[in-house]
mmCIF file of C-alpha atoms in Angstrom:
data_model
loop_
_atom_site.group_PDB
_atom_site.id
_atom_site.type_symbol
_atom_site.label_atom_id
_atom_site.label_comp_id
_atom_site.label_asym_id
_atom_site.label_seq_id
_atom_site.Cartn_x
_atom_site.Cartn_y
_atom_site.Cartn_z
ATOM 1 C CA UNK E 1 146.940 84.039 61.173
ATOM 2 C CA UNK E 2 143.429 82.653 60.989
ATOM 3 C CA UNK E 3 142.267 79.767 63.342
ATOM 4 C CA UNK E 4 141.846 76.557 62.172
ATOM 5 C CA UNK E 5 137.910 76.276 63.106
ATOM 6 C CA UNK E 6 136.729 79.669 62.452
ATOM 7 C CA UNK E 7 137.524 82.629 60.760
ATOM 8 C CA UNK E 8 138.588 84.817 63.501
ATOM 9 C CA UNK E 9 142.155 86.255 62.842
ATOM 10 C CA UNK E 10 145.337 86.828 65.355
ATOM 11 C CA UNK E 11 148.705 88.698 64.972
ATOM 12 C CA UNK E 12 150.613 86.425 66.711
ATOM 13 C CA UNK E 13 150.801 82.226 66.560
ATOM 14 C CA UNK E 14 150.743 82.204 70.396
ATOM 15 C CA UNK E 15 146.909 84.188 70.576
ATOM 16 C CA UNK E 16 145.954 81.951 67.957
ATOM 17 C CA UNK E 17 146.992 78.543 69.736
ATOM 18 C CA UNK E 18 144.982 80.267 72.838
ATOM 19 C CA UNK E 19 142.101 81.081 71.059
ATOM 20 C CA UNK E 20 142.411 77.332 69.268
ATOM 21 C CA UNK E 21 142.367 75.963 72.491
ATOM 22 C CA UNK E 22 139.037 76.769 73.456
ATOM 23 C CA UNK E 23 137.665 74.306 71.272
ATOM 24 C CA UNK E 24 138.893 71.334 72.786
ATOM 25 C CA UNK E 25 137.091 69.483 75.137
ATOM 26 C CA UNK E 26 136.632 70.112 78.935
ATOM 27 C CA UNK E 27 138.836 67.549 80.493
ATOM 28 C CA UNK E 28 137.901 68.692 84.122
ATOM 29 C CA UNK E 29 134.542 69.832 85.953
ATOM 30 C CA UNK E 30 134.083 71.123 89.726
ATOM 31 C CA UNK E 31 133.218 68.385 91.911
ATOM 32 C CA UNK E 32 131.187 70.761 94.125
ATOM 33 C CA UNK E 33 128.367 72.155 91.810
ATOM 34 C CA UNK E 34 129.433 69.863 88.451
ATOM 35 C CA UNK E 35 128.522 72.931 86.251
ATOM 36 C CA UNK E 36 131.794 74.096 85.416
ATOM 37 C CA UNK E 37 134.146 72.422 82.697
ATOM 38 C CA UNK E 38 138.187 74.054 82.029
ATOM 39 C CA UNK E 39 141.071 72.435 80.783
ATOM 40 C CA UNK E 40 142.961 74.672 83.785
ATOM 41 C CA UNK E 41 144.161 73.754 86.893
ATOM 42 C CA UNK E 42 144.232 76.981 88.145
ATOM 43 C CA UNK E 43 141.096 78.511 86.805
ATOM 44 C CA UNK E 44 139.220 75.432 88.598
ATOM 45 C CA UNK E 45 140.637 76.182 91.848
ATOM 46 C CA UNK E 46 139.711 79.803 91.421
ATOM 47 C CA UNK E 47 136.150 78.616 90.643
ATOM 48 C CA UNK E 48 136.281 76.577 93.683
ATOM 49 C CA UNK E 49 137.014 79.148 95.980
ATOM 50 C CA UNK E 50 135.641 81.772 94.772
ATOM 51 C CA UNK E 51 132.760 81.563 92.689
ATOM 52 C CA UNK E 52 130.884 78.197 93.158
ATOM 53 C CA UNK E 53 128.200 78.690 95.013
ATOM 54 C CA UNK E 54 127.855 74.907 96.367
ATOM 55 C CA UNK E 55 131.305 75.803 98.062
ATOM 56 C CA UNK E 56 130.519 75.626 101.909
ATOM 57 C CA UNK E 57 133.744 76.600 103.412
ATOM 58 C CA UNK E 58 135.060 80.068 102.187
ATOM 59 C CA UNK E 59 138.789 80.546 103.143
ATOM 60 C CA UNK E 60 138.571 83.848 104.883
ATOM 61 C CA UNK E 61 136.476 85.362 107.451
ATOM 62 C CA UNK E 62 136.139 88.976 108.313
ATOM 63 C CA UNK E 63 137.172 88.948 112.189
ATOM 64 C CA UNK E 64 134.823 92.168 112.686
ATOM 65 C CA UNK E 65 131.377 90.864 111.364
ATOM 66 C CA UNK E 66 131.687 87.212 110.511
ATOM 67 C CA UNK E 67 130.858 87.636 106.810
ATOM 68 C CA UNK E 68 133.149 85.191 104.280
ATOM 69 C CA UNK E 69 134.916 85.673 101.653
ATOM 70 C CA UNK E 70 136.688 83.283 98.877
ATOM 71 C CA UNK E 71 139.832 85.384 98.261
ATOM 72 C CA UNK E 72 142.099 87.847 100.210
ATOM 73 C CA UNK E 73 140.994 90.274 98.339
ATOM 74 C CA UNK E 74 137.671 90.111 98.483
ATOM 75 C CA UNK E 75 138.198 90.376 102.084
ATOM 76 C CA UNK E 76 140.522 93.325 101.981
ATOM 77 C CA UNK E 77 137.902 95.012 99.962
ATOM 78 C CA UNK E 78 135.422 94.439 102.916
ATOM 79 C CA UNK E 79 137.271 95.646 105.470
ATOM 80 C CA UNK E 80 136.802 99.605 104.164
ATOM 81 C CA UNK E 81 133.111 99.030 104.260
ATOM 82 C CA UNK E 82 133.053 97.653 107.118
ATOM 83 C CA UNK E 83 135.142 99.411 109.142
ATOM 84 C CA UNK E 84 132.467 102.438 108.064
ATOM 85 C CA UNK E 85 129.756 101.053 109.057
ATOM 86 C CA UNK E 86 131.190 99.954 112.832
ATOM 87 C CA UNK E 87 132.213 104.212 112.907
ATOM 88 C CA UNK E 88 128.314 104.999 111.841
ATOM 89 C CA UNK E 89 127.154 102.454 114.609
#
């Protein structure tokens, strides 16, 4: 299956519709920095909290050091590191 507006192929119809999709237009852009465009709800909200840099108000906070982070995860990677350096103090 080849997309309609290039000649890249796919194996199945539903890569091809993904792949197709990326083509249309951008129908929303972060209001924080304005630099990012995605036709996804959810991959604006992850740019929001985690990777726009305009975004002053991260949504966790390491209780040992203060530093900030825009995802649990992000945070729960911190907390090995930083846990090691407290035991090197």
């Amino acid at each position: 299956l080849q997309c309609s507006k290039c000649p890249k192929l796919f194996t199945s119809v539903k890569l091809k519709n993904l792949h197709e999709k990326t083509y249309e237009p951008k129908t929303l852009t972060c209001e924080n920095c304005g630099k990012y465009s995605t036709n996804s709800v959810s991959n604006l909200t992850k740019h929001r909290n985690v990777t726009c840099v305009q975004n002053k108000q991260p949504l966790h906070f390491c209780g040992r050091c203060g530093e900030k982070f825009g995802t649990t995860k992000g945070l729960n990677d911190h907390h090995f590191n930083c846990i090691d350096k407290i035991k090197q103090s």
